[in-house]
């Protein structure tokens, strides 16, 4: 069993590599939660938009992502009909909060009526606080729920949204009892809380909560305890926070090898499993459940981006497109309040690069997700992503 995961330590070191960038501590935004932040505009005039990206960073991955965000935003602008957007791009030196605050203030001084970005949690929070009295909203790329609210909205897909989608689907398949399994780090604990909230808010049962250290030896040491807990609890599902490029391959192999019956207690994943093709071959994940963005709209965006720029987009690039698309849709409808909180949180939401999404008054978001499984080493969609709000899955 140990030989099968000779590279596991490298995978653990990469755990939630993209998501972990976004889970950073945040201070409270001081605006009243019900304040209708945002200025009125003439939708026939050019809309001044600032894009805050993690450029001018010592990390080349930040600079590449910054370019992806700008590319996607300009692609969205080119797709707008009847609306003109003047886009100015500002760097935040990676996730530097001080630079993000400076850039946000400079953007508003330059005339920006709304800010899209930045990426990292502390930077997004700093940008929101820096312009909290300027009547300008921030549509950040982060998925960190800790700082959403006031003038800050998050565009990144949240654990809570994913957990709720999967719990609702599982319940329709007769699953009412869930064991929660998480790694002992910040994303793991946040994911744990999202899962337990989703289970309990849907009137279902949390059969137990188990955790493990984020190391190869730590997982193997915890395996028998976890398997015993799952068996004794009678849980119909094991809902795990494990990441595809990190602890999931070990969890999905070690637990079944130690006697966990995945036919009786199937795995459900909070993270996407389709990002690592090798996972489809793991017997422990066969028949398990995970969520993913609408494959149709995601594919269309990826094809359009690659045809325009000659390379595939970063998985987060579409968030910049979504921000521009939402603003453009509101302005194209002649909405003079297009940049205000009341308009941005319209219940019908918007069509984005990964399906329908809407911003919520509390600064969070809700995204339409498909539910998938592995069958015969292939990804199989069990339930398509909803195309509008109010239908199945939302």
Coordinates of C-alpha atoms in Angstrom, one line a residue:
X1 CA 0.0 0.0 0.0
X2 CA 2.9 2.4 0.8
X3 CA 4.5 1.7 -2.5
X4 CA 1.4 2.6 -4.4
X5 CA 1.8 6.2 -3.2
X6 CA 5.5 6.8 -3.5
X7 CA 4.8 10.3 -4.7
X8 CA 2.1 11.1 -2.1
X9 CA 4.3 13.5 -0.2
X10 CA 4.6 15.7 -3.2
X11 CA 0.9 15.5 -3.8
X12 CA 0.2 16.4 -0.1
X13 CA 2.5 19.4 -0.5
X14 CA 0.3 20.6 -3.4
X15 CA -3.0 20.2 -1.5
X16 CA -5.7 22.5 -2.8
X17 CA -3.0 24.4 -4.7
X18 CA -5.3 26.9 -6.3
X19 CA -7.9 27.1 -3.6
X20 CA -5.3 27.6 -0.8
X21 CA -4.2 30.8 -2.5
X22 CA -7.5 32.3 -1.8
X23 CA -8.1 31.2 1.8
X24 CA -6.3 34.0 3.6
X25 CA -7.3 35.8 6.8
X26 CA -9.5 38.8 6.4
X27 CA -10.7 41.8 8.4
X28 CA -14.3 42.9 8.6
X29 CA -15.6 45.3 6.0
X30 CA -17.3 48.1 7.9
X31 CA -20.2 49.0 5.6
X32 CA -23.8 48.3 6.8
X33 CA -24.8 44.9 5.4
X34 CA -28.0 46.3 3.8
X35 CA -26.4 49.4 2.2
X36 CA -27.1 49.7 -1.5
X37 CA -23.5 50.4 -2.5
X38 CA -22.9 51.6 -6.1
X39 CA -23.3 54.6 -8.2
X40 CA -25.9 55.3 -10.9
X41 CA -24.7 55.5 -14.5
X42 CA -25.8 56.4 -17.9
X43 CA -25.7 53.0 -19.6
X44 CA -25.2 54.6 -23.0
X45 CA -21.9 56.1 -21.9
X46 CA -18.7 54.0 -21.5
X47 CA -18.5 52.2 -18.2
X48 CA -15.3 52.8 -16.3
X49 CA -14.1 49.4 -14.9
X50 CA -11.0 48.6 -13.0
X51 CA -9.4 45.1 -13.1
X52 CA -7.1 44.3 -10.2
X53 CA -4.8 41.3 -11.0
X54 CA -1.9 39.6 -9.2
X55 CA 0.7 41.0 -11.7
X56 CA 4.1 42.5 -10.8
X57 CA 4.6 39.5 -8.5
X58 CA 7.8 37.7 -7.7
X59 CA 5.9 34.5 -8.5
X60 CA 5.7 33.8 -12.3
X61 CA 2.5 31.9 -11.7
X62 CA 0.8 35.1 -10.4
X63 CA 1.9 37.0 -13.5
X64 CA 0.6 34.3 -15.8
X65 CA -2.7 34.3 -14.0
X66 CA -2.8 38.1 -14.2
X67 CA -2.5 37.9 -18.0
X68 CA -5.3 35.2 -18.1
X69 CA -7.6 37.5 -16.1
X70 CA -6.9 40.4 -18.4
X71 CA -7.3 38.3 -21.5
X72 CA -10.7 36.9 -20.3
X73 CA -11.9 40.4 -19.4
X74 CA -11.1 41.8 -22.8
X75 CA -12.7 38.8 -24.4
X76 CA -15.9 39.5 -22.5
X77 CA -15.7 43.2 -23.5
X78 CA -15.5 42.1 -27.2
X79 CA -18.6 40.0 -26.8
X80 CA -20.7 42.9 -25.3
X81 CA -23.4 44.3 -27.6
X82 CA -24.7 47.8 -27.1
X83 CA -22.4 48.4 -24.2
X84 CA -18.9 50.0 -24.0
X85 CA -16.5 49.3 -21.2
X86 CA -13.3 51.2 -20.6
X87 CA -11.0 48.8 -18.8
X88 CA -8.0 49.8 -16.8
X89 CA -5.7 47.1 -15.3
X90 CA -3.9 47.5 -12.0
X91 CA -1.4 45.1 -10.4
X92 CA -1.5 44.0 -6.8
X93 CA 2.0 42.5 -6.6
X94 CA 0.6 39.0 -6.1
X95 CA -1.5 39.0 -3.0
X96 CA 0.0 42.0 -1.3
X97 CA -2.8 43.7 0.7
X98 CA -1.1 47.0 0.9
X99 CA -0.6 47.2 -2.9
X100 CA -4.2 46.0 -3.4
X101 CA -5.4 48.9 -1.2
X102 CA -3.2 51.4 -3.1
X103 CA -4.4 50.1 -6.5
X104 CA -8.1 50.2 -5.5
X105 CA -7.8 53.8 -4.3
X106 CA -5.9 54.7 -7.5
X107 CA -8.5 53.0 -9.6
X108 CA -11.4 55.0 -8.0
X109 CA -9.4 58.2 -8.3
X110 CA -9.0 57.4 -12.0
X111 CA -12.7 57.2 -12.4
X112 CA -13.5 53.5 -11.9
X113 CA -17.2 52.9 -11.0
X114 CA -16.7 49.2 -10.2
X115 CA -13.7 47.0 -9.5
X116 CA -13.3 43.4 -10.7
X117 CA -10.7 41.4 -8.7
X118 CA -8.4 41.0 -6.9
X119 CA -7.6 37.3 -6.4
X120 CA -6.2 36.7 -2.9
X121 CA -8.3 36.9 0.2
X122 CA -6.4 39.5 2.1
X123 CA -5.9 41.6 -1.1
X124 CA -9.6 41.5 -1.9
X125 CA -10.5 42.5 1.7
X126 CA -7.9 45.3 1.7
X127 CA -9.3 46.7 -1.6
X128 CA -12.8 46.7 -0.2
X129 CA -11.8 48.4 3.0
X130 CA -9.7 51.0 1.1
X131 CA -12.7 52.2 -0.9
X132 CA -15.5 51.5 1.6
X133 CA -16.6 55.1 1.6
X134 CA -16.4 55.7 -2.1
X135 CA -19.7 54.0 -3.2
X136 CA -17.9 51.4 -5.4
X137 CA -18.4 47.7 -5.4
X138 CA -15.6 45.0 -5.6
X139 CA -16.3 41.8 -7.5
X140 CA -13.4 39.7 -6.2
X141 CA -12.1 36.5 -7.7
X142 CA -11.7 34.8 -4.3
X143 CA -13.9 32.0 -2.8
X144 CA -13.2 33.0 0.8
X145 CA -16.5 33.5 2.5
X146 CA -14.9 35.2 5.5
X147 CA -14.7 38.7 4.0
X148 CA -17.8 38.7 1.7
X149 CA -20.3 41.5 2.4
X150 CA -20.5 45.3 2.4
X151 CA -19.0 46.4 -0.9
X152 CA -17.2 43.1 -1.6
X153 CA -18.7 40.2 -3.6
X154 CA -16.9 37.0 -4.3
X155 CA -17.1 35.4 -7.7
X156 CA -15.2 32.2 -6.9
X157 CA -17.2 29.0 -6.4
X158 CA -17.7 28.4 -2.7
X159 CA -17.6 25.2 -0.7
X160 CA -21.0 25.9 0.7
X161 CA -22.6 26.1 -2.8
X162 CA -20.9 22.8 -3.8
X163 CA -21.8 21.0 -0.6
X164 CA -25.5 22.1 -0.8
X165 CA -25.7 20.9 -4.4
X166 CA -24.3 17.5 -3.6
X167 CA -26.3 17.0 -0.4
X168 CA -29.6 17.8 -2.2
X169 CA -28.8 15.4 -5.0
X170 CA -27.7 12.6 -2.7
X171 CA -30.8 13.0 -0.6
X172 CA -33.0 12.5 -3.8
X173 CA -31.1 9.3 -4.2
X174 CA -32.1 8.2 -0.7
X175 CA -29.0 9.2 1.2
X176 CA -29.9 10.7 4.6
X177 CA -26.8 10.0 6.7
X178 CA -23.3 11.5 6.0
X179 CA -19.9 11.0 7.6
X180 CA -17.8 14.1 7.2
X181 CA -14.1 13.5 6.5
X182 CA -11.6 16.4 6.3
X183 CA -7.9 17.2 6.4
X184 CA -6.5 19.1 9.4
X185 CA -5.8 22.4 7.7
X186 CA -7.8 25.6 7.1
X187 CA -9.5 24.5 3.8
X188 CA -10.3 21.2 5.4
X189 CA -12.0 22.8 8.4
X190 CA -13.9 25.3 6.2
X191 CA -15.0 22.5 4.0
X192 CA -16.1 20.5 7.0
X193 CA -18.2 23.3 8.2
X194 CA -19.8 23.8 4.8
X195 CA -20.7 20.1 4.6
X196 CA -22.2 19.9 8.1
X197 CA -24.2 23.1 7.4
X198 CA -25.5 21.7 4.1
X199 CA -26.5 18.4 5.7
X200 CA -28.2 19.9 8.7
X201 CA -29.9 22.7 6.8
X202 CA -31.5 20.1 4.6
X203 CA -32.8 18.2 7.6
X204 CA -30.4 15.3 7.2
X205 CA -28.0 13.5 9.6
X206 CA -24.3 14.1 10.3
X207 CA -23.3 10.5 11.3
X208 CA -19.9 11.7 12.5
X209 CA -16.9 13.9 11.7
X210 CA -13.4 12.4 11.3
X211 CA -10.1 14.2 10.4
X212 CA -6.6 13.2 9.5
X213 CA -3.2 14.9 9.4
X214 CA -2.1 16.1 6.0
X215 CA 0.8 13.7 5.6
X216 CA 1.1 10.2 4.0
X217 CA 1.9 8.6 7.4
X218 CA -0.8 10.7 9.1
X219 CA -3.5 9.4 6.7
X220 CA -2.4 5.8 7.0
X221 CA -2.3 6.1 10.8
X222 CA -5.9 7.4 10.9
X223 CA -7.2 4.9 8.4
X224 CA -8.5 2.2 10.7
X225 CA -10.1 4.7 13.0
X226 CA -11.9 6.3 10.2
X227 CA -13.1 3.0 8.7
X228 CA -14.3 1.8 12.1
X229 CA -16.2 5.1 12.6
X230 CA -17.9 4.8 9.2
X231 CA -18.9 1.2 9.8
X232 CA -20.2 1.8 13.3
X233 CA -22.1 5.0 12.3
X234 CA -24.0 3.4 9.5
X235 CA -23.3 6.4 7.3
X236 CA -24.6 6.0 3.7
X237 CA -22.0 8.4 2.4
X238 CA -18.5 9.7 3.3
X239 CA -18.3 13.3 2.3
X240 CA -14.7 14.3 2.0
X241 CA -12.8 17.6 1.5
X242 CA -9.8 15.8 0.0
X243 CA -8.2 17.4 -3.1
X244 CA -7.7 15.6 -6.4
X245 CA -4.0 16.6 -6.6
X246 CA -3.3 15.8 -3.0
X247 CA -4.9 13.6 -0.4
X248 CA -7.8 12.2 -2.4
X249 CA -5.8 9.4 -4.1
X250 CA -4.6 8.1 -0.7
X251 CA -8.0 8.4 1.0
X252 CA -9.8 6.7 -1.9
X253 CA -7.4 3.8 -1.8
X254 CA -6.4 3.4 1.8
X255 CA -10.0 3.3 3.2
X256 CA -11.4 0.7 0.9
X257 CA -8.2 -1.4 1.4
X258 CA -8.8 -1.2 5.1
X259 CA -12.3 -2.6 4.7
X260 CA -14.6 0.4 4.0
X261 CA -17.5 -0.8 1.9
X262 CA -18.0 1.9 -0.8
X263 CA -21.1 0.2 -2.0
X264 CA -22.6 0.8 1.4
X265 CA -21.0 4.1 2.1
X266 CA -20.1 5.9 -1.1
X267 CA -17.6 8.7 -1.4
X268 CA -18.8 12.2 -2.1
X269 CA -16.2 14.9 -3.0
X270 CA -16.3 18.6 -2.1
X271 CA -13.5 19.2 -4.7
X272 CA -13.5 18.4 -8.4
X273 CA -12.4 14.9 -9.3
X274 CA -12.3 15.4 -13.1
X275 CA -9.2 17.5 -13.0
X276 CA -7.0 14.4 -12.5
X277 CA -7.8 11.7 -15.0
X278 CA -6.0 9.0 -13.0
X279 CA -8.7 9.2 -10.3
X280 CA -11.3 7.6 -12.6
X281 CA -9.3 4.3 -12.3
X282 CA -9.5 4.2 -8.5
X283 CA -12.1 1.5 -7.5
X284 CA -12.9 3.4 -4.3
X285 CA -14.3 6.4 -6.3
X286 CA -16.3 4.3 -8.8
X287 CA -19.9 5.4 -8.3
X288 CA -19.0 8.3 -6.0
X289 CA -20.4 11.8 -6.4
X290 CA -18.8 15.1 -7.2
X291 CA -19.8 18.4 -8.8
X292 CA -18.4 20.4 -11.7
X293 CA -19.3 23.5 -13.7
X294 CA -21.6 23.1 -16.7
X295 CA -19.4 21.2 -19.2
X296 CA -21.1 22.8 -22.2
X297 CA -20.6 26.4 -21.3
X298 CA -17.1 25.8 -19.8
X299 CA -16.1 24.1 -23.1
X300 CA -17.4 27.0 -25.2
X301 CA -15.4 29.5 -23.2
X302 CA -12.2 27.4 -23.3
X303 CA -12.5 27.0 -27.0
X304 CA -13.1 30.7 -27.6
X305 CA -10.2 31.7 -25.3
X306 CA -7.7 29.3 -26.9
X307 CA -8.8 30.3 -30.4
X308 CA -8.2 34.0 -29.5
X309 CA -5.0 33.7 -27.5
X310 CA -3.5 30.4 -28.6
X311 CA -3.4 28.7 -25.2
X312 CA -5.9 27.2 -22.8
X313 CA -7.3 29.4 -20.1
X314 CA -6.4 29.0 -16.4
X315 CA -9.3 27.4 -14.5
X316 CA -9.9 30.8 -12.8
X317 CA -9.8 33.0 -15.9
X318 CA -13.5 32.8 -16.5
X319 CA -14.2 34.7 -13.3
X320 CA -13.0 37.9 -15.0
X321 CA -15.2 37.2 -18.0
X322 CA -18.2 36.6 -15.7
X323 CA -17.6 40.0 -13.9
X324 CA -17.6 41.9 -17.2
X325 CA -20.6 39.9 -18.5
X326 CA -22.7 40.6 -15.5
X327 CA -22.1 44.4 -15.7
X328 CA -22.7 44.3 -19.5
X329 CA -26.0 42.4 -19.2
X330 CA -27.3 44.9 -16.7
X331 CA -26.2 48.0 -18.7
X332 CA -27.5 46.5 -22.0
X333 CA -30.9 46.4 -20.4
X334 CA -30.7 50.1 -19.8
X335 CA -30.4 49.8 -16.1
X336 CA -29.0 53.0 -14.6
X337 CA -28.4 51.2 -11.4
X338 CA -26.4 48.4 -13.1
X339 CA -23.4 48.8 -10.8
X340 CA -25.3 48.9 -7.5
X341 CA -25.8 46.1 -5.1
X342 CA -29.5 45.9 -5.7
X343 CA -28.9 45.3 -9.5
X344 CA -25.9 43.0 -9.1
X345 CA -28.0 40.7 -6.8
X346 CA -30.9 40.3 -9.2
X347 CA -32.6 36.9 -8.4
X348 CA -32.4 35.6 -12.0
X349 CA -28.6 36.0 -12.0
X350 CA -26.4 35.8 -15.1
X351 CA -25.0 33.4 -17.6
X352 CA -21.3 32.9 -17.1
X353 CA -18.4 30.9 -18.4
X354 CA -19.3 27.9 -16.3
X355 CA -23.1 28.2 -16.3
X356 CA -25.6 30.3 -14.5
X357 CA -24.6 32.2 -11.4
X358 CA -25.9 34.9 -9.1
X359 CA -24.5 37.2 -6.5
X360 CA -26.2 37.2 -3.1
X361 CA -26.9 40.3 -0.9
X362 CA -24.5 38.8 1.7
X363 CA -21.6 39.0 -0.8
X364 CA -21.6 35.3 -1.6
X365 CA -22.6 33.6 -4.8
X366 CA -24.6 30.7 -6.0
X367 CA -23.5 28.8 -9.2
X368 CA -25.4 26.1 -11.1
X369 CA -23.4 22.9 -11.0
X370 CA -23.6 19.5 -12.6
X371 CA -23.4 16.3 -10.6
X372 CA -21.1 13.6 -11.9
X373 CA -19.7 10.2 -11.1
X374 CA -17.0 7.8 -12.3
X375 CA -18.2 4.7 -14.3
X376 CA -16.0 2.4 -16.2
X377 CA -13.0 4.8 -15.7
X378 CA -15.0 7.6 -17.3
X379 CA -16.7 10.8 -16.0
X380 CA -20.5 10.4 -16.3
X381 CA -22.9 13.3 -15.8
X382 CA -25.7 12.2 -13.5
X383 CA -27.6 15.5 -13.5
X384 CA -27.0 18.4 -15.7
X385 CA -26.3 21.8 -14.3
X386 CA -29.5 23.9 -14.1
X387 CA -29.8 26.5 -16.8
X388 CA -31.8 28.9 -14.6
X389 CA -32.5 29.6 -10.9
X390 CA -35.5 27.9 -9.3
X391 CA -35.1 24.6 -11.1
X392 CA -33.7 21.2 -10.1
X393 CA -30.4 21.5 -8.3
X394 CA -30.9 25.1 -7.1

